[in-house]
PDB file of C-alpha atoms and ligand atoms in Angstrom:
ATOM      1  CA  UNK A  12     -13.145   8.805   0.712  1.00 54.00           C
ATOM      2  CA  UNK A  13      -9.762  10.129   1.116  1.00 73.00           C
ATOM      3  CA  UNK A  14      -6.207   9.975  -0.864  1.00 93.00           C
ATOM      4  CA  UNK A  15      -5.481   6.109  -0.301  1.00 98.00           C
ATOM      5  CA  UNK A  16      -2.556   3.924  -1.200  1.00 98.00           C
ATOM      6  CA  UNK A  17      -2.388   0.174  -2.842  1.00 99.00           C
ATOM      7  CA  UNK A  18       0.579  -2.344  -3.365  1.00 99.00           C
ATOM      8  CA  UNK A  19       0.515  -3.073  -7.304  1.00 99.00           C
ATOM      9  CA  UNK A  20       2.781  -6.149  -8.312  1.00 99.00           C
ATOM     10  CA  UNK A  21       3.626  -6.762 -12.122  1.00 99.00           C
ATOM     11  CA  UNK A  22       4.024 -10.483 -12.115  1.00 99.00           C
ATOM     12  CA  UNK A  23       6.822 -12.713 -13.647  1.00 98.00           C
ATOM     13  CA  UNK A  24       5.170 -12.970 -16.903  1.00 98.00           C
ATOM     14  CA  UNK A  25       4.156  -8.838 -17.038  1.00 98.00           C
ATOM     15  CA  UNK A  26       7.590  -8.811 -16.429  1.00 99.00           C
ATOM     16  CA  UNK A  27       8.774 -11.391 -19.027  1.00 98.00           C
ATOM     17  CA  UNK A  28       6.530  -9.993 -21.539  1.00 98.00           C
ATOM     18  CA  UNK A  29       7.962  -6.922 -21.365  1.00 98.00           C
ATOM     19  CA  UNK A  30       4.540  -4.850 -19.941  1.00 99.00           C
ATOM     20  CA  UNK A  31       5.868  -2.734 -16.967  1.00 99.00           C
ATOM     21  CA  UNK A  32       5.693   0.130 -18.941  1.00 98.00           C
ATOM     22  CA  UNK A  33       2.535  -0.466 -20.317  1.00 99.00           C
ATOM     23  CA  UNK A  34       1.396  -1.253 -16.561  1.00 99.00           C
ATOM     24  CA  UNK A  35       2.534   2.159 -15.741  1.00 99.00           C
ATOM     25  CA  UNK A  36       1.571   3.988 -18.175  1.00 99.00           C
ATOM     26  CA  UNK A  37      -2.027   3.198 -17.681  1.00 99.00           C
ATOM     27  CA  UNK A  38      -1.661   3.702 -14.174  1.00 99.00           C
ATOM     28  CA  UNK A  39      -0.384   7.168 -14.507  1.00 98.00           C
ATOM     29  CA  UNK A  40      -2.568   7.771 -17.227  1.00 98.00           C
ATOM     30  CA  UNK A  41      -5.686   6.940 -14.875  1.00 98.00           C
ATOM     31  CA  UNK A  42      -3.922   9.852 -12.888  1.00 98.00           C
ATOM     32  CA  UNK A  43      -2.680   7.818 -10.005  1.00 98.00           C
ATOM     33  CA  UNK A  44       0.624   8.704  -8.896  1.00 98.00           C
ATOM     34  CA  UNK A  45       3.286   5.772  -8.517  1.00 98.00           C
ATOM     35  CA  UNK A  46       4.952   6.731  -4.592  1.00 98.00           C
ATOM     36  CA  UNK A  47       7.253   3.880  -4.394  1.00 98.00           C
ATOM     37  CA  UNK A  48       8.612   1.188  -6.854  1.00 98.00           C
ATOM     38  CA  UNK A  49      11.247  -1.769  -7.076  1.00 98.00           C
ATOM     39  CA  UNK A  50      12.763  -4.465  -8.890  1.00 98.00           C
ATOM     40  CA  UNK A  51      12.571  -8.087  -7.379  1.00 98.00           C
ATOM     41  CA  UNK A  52      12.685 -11.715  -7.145  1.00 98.00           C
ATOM     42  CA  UNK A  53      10.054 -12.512  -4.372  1.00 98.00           C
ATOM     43  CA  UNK A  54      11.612 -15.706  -2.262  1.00 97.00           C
ATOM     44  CA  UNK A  55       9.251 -17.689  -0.922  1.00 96.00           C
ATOM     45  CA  UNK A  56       9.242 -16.184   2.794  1.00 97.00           C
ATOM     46  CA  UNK A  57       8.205 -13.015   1.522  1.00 98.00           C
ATOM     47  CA  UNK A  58       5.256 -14.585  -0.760  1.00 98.00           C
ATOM     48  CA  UNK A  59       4.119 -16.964   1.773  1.00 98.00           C
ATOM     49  CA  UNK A  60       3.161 -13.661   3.801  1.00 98.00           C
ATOM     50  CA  UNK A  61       1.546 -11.884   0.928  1.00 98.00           C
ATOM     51  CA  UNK A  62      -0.416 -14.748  -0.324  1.00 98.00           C
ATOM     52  CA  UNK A  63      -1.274 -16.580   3.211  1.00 98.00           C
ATOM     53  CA  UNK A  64      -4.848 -16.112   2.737  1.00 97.00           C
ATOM     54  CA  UNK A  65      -4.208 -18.849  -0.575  1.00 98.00           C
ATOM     55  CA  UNK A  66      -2.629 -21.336   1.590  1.00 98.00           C
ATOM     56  CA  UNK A  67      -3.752 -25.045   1.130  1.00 97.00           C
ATOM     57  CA  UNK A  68      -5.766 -24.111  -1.842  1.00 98.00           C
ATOM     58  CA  UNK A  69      -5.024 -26.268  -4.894  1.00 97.00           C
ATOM     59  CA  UNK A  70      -3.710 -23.421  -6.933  1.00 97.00           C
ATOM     60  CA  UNK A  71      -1.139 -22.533  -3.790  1.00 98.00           C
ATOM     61  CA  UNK A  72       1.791 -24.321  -4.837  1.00 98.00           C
ATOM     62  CA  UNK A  73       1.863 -23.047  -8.479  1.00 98.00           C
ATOM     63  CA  UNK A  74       1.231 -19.756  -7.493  1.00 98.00           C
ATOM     64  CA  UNK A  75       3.792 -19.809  -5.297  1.00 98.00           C
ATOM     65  CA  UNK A  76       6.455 -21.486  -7.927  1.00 98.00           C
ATOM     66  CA  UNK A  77       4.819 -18.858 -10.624  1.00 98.00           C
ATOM     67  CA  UNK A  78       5.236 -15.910  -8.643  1.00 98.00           C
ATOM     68  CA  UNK A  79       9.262 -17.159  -7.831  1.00 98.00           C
ATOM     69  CA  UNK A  80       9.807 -17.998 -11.452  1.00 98.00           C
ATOM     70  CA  UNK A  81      11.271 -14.564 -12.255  1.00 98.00           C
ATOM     71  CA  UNK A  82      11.804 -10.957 -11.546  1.00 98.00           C
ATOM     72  CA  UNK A  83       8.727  -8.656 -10.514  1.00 99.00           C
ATOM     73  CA  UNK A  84       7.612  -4.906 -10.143  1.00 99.00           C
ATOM     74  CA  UNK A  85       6.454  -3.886  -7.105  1.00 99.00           C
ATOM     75  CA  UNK A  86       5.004  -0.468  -6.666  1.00 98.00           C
ATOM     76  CA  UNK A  87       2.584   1.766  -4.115  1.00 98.00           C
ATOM     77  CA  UNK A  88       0.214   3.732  -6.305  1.00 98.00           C
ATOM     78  CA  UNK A  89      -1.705   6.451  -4.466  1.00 98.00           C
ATOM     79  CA  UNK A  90      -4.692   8.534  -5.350  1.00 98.00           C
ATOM     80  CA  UNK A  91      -8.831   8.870  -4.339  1.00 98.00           C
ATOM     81  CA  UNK A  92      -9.769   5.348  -4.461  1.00 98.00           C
ATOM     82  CA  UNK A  93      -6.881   3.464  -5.808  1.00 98.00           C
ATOM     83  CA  UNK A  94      -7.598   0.576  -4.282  1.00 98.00           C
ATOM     84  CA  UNK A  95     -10.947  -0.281  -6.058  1.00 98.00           C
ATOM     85  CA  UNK A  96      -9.926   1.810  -9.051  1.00 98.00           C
ATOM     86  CA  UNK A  97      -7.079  -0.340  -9.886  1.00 99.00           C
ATOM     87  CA  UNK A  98      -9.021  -3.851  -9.296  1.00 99.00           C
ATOM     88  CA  UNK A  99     -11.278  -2.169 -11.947  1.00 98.00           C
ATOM     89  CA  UNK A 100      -8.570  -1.318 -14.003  1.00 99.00           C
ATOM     90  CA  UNK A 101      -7.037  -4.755 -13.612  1.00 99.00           C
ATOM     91  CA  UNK A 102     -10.264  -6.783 -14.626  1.00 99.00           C
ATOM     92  CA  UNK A 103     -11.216 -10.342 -13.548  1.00 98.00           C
ATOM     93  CA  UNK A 104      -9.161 -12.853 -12.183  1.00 98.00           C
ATOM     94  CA  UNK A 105      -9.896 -14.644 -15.258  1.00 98.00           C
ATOM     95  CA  UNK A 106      -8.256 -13.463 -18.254  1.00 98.00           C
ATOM     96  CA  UNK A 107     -10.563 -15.086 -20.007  1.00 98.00           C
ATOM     97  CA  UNK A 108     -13.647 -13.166 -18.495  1.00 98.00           C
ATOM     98  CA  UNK A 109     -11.728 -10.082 -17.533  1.00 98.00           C
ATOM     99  CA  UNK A 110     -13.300  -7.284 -19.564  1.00 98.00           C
ATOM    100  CA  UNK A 111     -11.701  -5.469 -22.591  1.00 98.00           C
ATOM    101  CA  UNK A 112     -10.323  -2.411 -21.901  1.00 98.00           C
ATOM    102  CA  UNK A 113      -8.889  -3.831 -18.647  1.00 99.00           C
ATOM    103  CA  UNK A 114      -5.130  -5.099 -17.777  1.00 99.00           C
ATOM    104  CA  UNK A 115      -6.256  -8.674 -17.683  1.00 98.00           C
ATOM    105  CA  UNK A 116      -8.685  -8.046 -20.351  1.00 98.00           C
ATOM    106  CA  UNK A 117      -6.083  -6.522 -23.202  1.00 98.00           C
ATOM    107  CA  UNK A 118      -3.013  -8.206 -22.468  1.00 98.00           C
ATOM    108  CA  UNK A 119      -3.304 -11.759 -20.627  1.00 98.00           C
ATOM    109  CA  UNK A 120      -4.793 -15.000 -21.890  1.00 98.00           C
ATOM    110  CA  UNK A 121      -5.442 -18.786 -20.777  1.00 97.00           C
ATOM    111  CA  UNK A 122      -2.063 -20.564 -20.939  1.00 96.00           C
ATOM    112  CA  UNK A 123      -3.392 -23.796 -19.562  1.00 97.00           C
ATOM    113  CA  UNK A 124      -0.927 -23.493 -16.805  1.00 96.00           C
ATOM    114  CA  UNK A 125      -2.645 -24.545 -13.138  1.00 97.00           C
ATOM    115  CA  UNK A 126      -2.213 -21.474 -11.701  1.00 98.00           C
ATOM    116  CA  UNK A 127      -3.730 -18.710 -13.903  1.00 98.00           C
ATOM    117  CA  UNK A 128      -1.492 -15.791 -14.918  1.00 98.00           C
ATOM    118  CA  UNK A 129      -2.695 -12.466 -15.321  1.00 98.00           C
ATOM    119  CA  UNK A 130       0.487 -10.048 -15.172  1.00 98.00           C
ATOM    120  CA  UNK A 131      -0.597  -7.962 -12.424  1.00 99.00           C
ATOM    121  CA  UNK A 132      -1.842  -7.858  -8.953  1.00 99.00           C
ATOM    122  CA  UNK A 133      -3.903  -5.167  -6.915  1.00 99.00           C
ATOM    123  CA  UNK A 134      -4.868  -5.445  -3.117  1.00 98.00           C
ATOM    124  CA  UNK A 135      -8.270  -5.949  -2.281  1.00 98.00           C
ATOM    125  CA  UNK A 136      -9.057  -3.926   0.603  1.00 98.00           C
ATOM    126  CA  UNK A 137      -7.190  -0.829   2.473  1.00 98.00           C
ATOM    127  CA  UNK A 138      -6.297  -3.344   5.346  1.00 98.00           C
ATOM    128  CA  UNK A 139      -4.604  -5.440   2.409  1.00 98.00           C
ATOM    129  CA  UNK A 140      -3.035  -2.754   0.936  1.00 98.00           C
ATOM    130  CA  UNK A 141      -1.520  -1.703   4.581  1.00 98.00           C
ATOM    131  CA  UNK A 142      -0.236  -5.364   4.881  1.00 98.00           C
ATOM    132  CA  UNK A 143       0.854  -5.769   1.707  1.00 98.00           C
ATOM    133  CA  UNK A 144       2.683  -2.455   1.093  1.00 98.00           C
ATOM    134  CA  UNK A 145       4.635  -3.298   4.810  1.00 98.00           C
ATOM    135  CA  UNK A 146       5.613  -6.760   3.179  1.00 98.00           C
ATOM    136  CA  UNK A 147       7.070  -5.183   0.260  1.00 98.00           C
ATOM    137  CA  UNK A 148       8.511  -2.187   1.296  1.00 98.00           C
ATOM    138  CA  UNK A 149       8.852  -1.719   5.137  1.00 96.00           C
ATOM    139  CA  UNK A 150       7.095   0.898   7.520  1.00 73.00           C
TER     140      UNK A 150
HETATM  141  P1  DAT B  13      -6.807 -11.642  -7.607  1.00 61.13           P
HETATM  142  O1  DAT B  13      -5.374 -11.645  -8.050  1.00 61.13           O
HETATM  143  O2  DAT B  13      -7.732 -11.258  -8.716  1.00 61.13           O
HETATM  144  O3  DAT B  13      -7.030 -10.856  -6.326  1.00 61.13           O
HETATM  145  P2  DAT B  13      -6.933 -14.034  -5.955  1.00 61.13           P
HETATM  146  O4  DAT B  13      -6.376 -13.204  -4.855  1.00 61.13           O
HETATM  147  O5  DAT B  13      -8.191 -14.780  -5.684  1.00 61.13           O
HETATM  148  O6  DAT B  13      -7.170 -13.166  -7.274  1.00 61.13           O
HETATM  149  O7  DAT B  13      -5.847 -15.111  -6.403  1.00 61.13           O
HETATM  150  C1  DAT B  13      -4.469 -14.788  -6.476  1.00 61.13           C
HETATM  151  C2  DAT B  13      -3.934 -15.309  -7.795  1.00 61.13           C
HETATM  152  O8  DAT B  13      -3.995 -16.746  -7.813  1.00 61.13           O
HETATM  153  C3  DAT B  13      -4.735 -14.857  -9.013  1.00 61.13           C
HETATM  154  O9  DAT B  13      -4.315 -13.590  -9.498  1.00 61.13           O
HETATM  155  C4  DAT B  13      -4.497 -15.954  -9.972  1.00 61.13           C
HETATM  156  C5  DAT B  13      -4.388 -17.195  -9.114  1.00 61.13           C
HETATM  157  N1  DAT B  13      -5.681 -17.899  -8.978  1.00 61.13           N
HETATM  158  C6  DAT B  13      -6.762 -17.485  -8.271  1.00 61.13           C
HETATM  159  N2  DAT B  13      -7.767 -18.368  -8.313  1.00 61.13           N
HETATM  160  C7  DAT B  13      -7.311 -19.400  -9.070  1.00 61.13           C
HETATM  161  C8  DAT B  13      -7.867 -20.639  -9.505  1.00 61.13           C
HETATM  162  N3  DAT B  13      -9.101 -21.013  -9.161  1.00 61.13           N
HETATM  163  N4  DAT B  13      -7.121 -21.439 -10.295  1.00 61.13           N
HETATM  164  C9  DAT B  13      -5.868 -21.084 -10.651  1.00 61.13           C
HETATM  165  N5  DAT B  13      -5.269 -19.948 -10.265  1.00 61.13           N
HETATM  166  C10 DAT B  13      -5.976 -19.101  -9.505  1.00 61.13           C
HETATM  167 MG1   MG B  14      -6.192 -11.214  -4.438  1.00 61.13          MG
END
């Protein structure tokens, strides 16, 4: 498998919580390099592309609000593998379930809220990672 990229977001409450660094710092320290990275508050035209596959779930319309609510990191990580080594790194949707050791895992919790929040997000697959990385940052 060869040097592959993957969009990494640090949601609003990463963000709120004051984790970027501590998102980046593991990141790094897991010897990925970070290629590209900004400061943003997604409008809804740009997460209605990057979460399409969600749409007309039950949990769509709170992402949606969630992910709006406040400024987020986006970054392109590269490295062998990056995109299944950060999902591993980021743990289980659930932060409840997500492993110790991971993202999810150490840092996030159940709030109760309908959509769950779990500071970061990874893309699933390379054709993900192409999409989402044009979504956030161009060709
Ligand atoms: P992931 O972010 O682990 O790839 P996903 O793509 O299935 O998970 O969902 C996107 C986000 O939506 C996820 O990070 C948290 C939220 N979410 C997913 N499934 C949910 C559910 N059943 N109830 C509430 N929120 C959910
Ligand atoms: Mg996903």
């Amino acid at each position: 498998m060869s040097s592959e990229q993957t969009l990494i977001l640090v949601k609003p409450d990463g963000v709120k919580r004051g984790l970027v660094g501590e998102v980046i710092a593991r990141i790094e320290r897991k010897g990925y390099v970070v290629t590209n990275l900004k400061m943003l508050t997604a409008d809804r035209t740009i997460l209605a592309k990057h979460y399409a596959e969600h749409e007309g779930k039950p949990f769509y319309e709170p992402l949606m609000e969630f992910m709006a609510s406040g400024p987020i990191v986006a970054m392109v990580a590269q490295g062998e593998r990056v995109i299944e080594g950060f999902r591993k790194m980021a743990g289980a949707t659930d932060p409840t379930v997500a492993e110790a050791g991971t993202i999810r895992g150490d840092l996030a919790r159940d709030m109760g809220t309908k959509v769950v929040q779990n500071i970061v997000h990874g893309s699933d697959s390379p054709e993900s990672a192409a999409r989402e990385i044009k979504i956030f940052f161009g060709n």
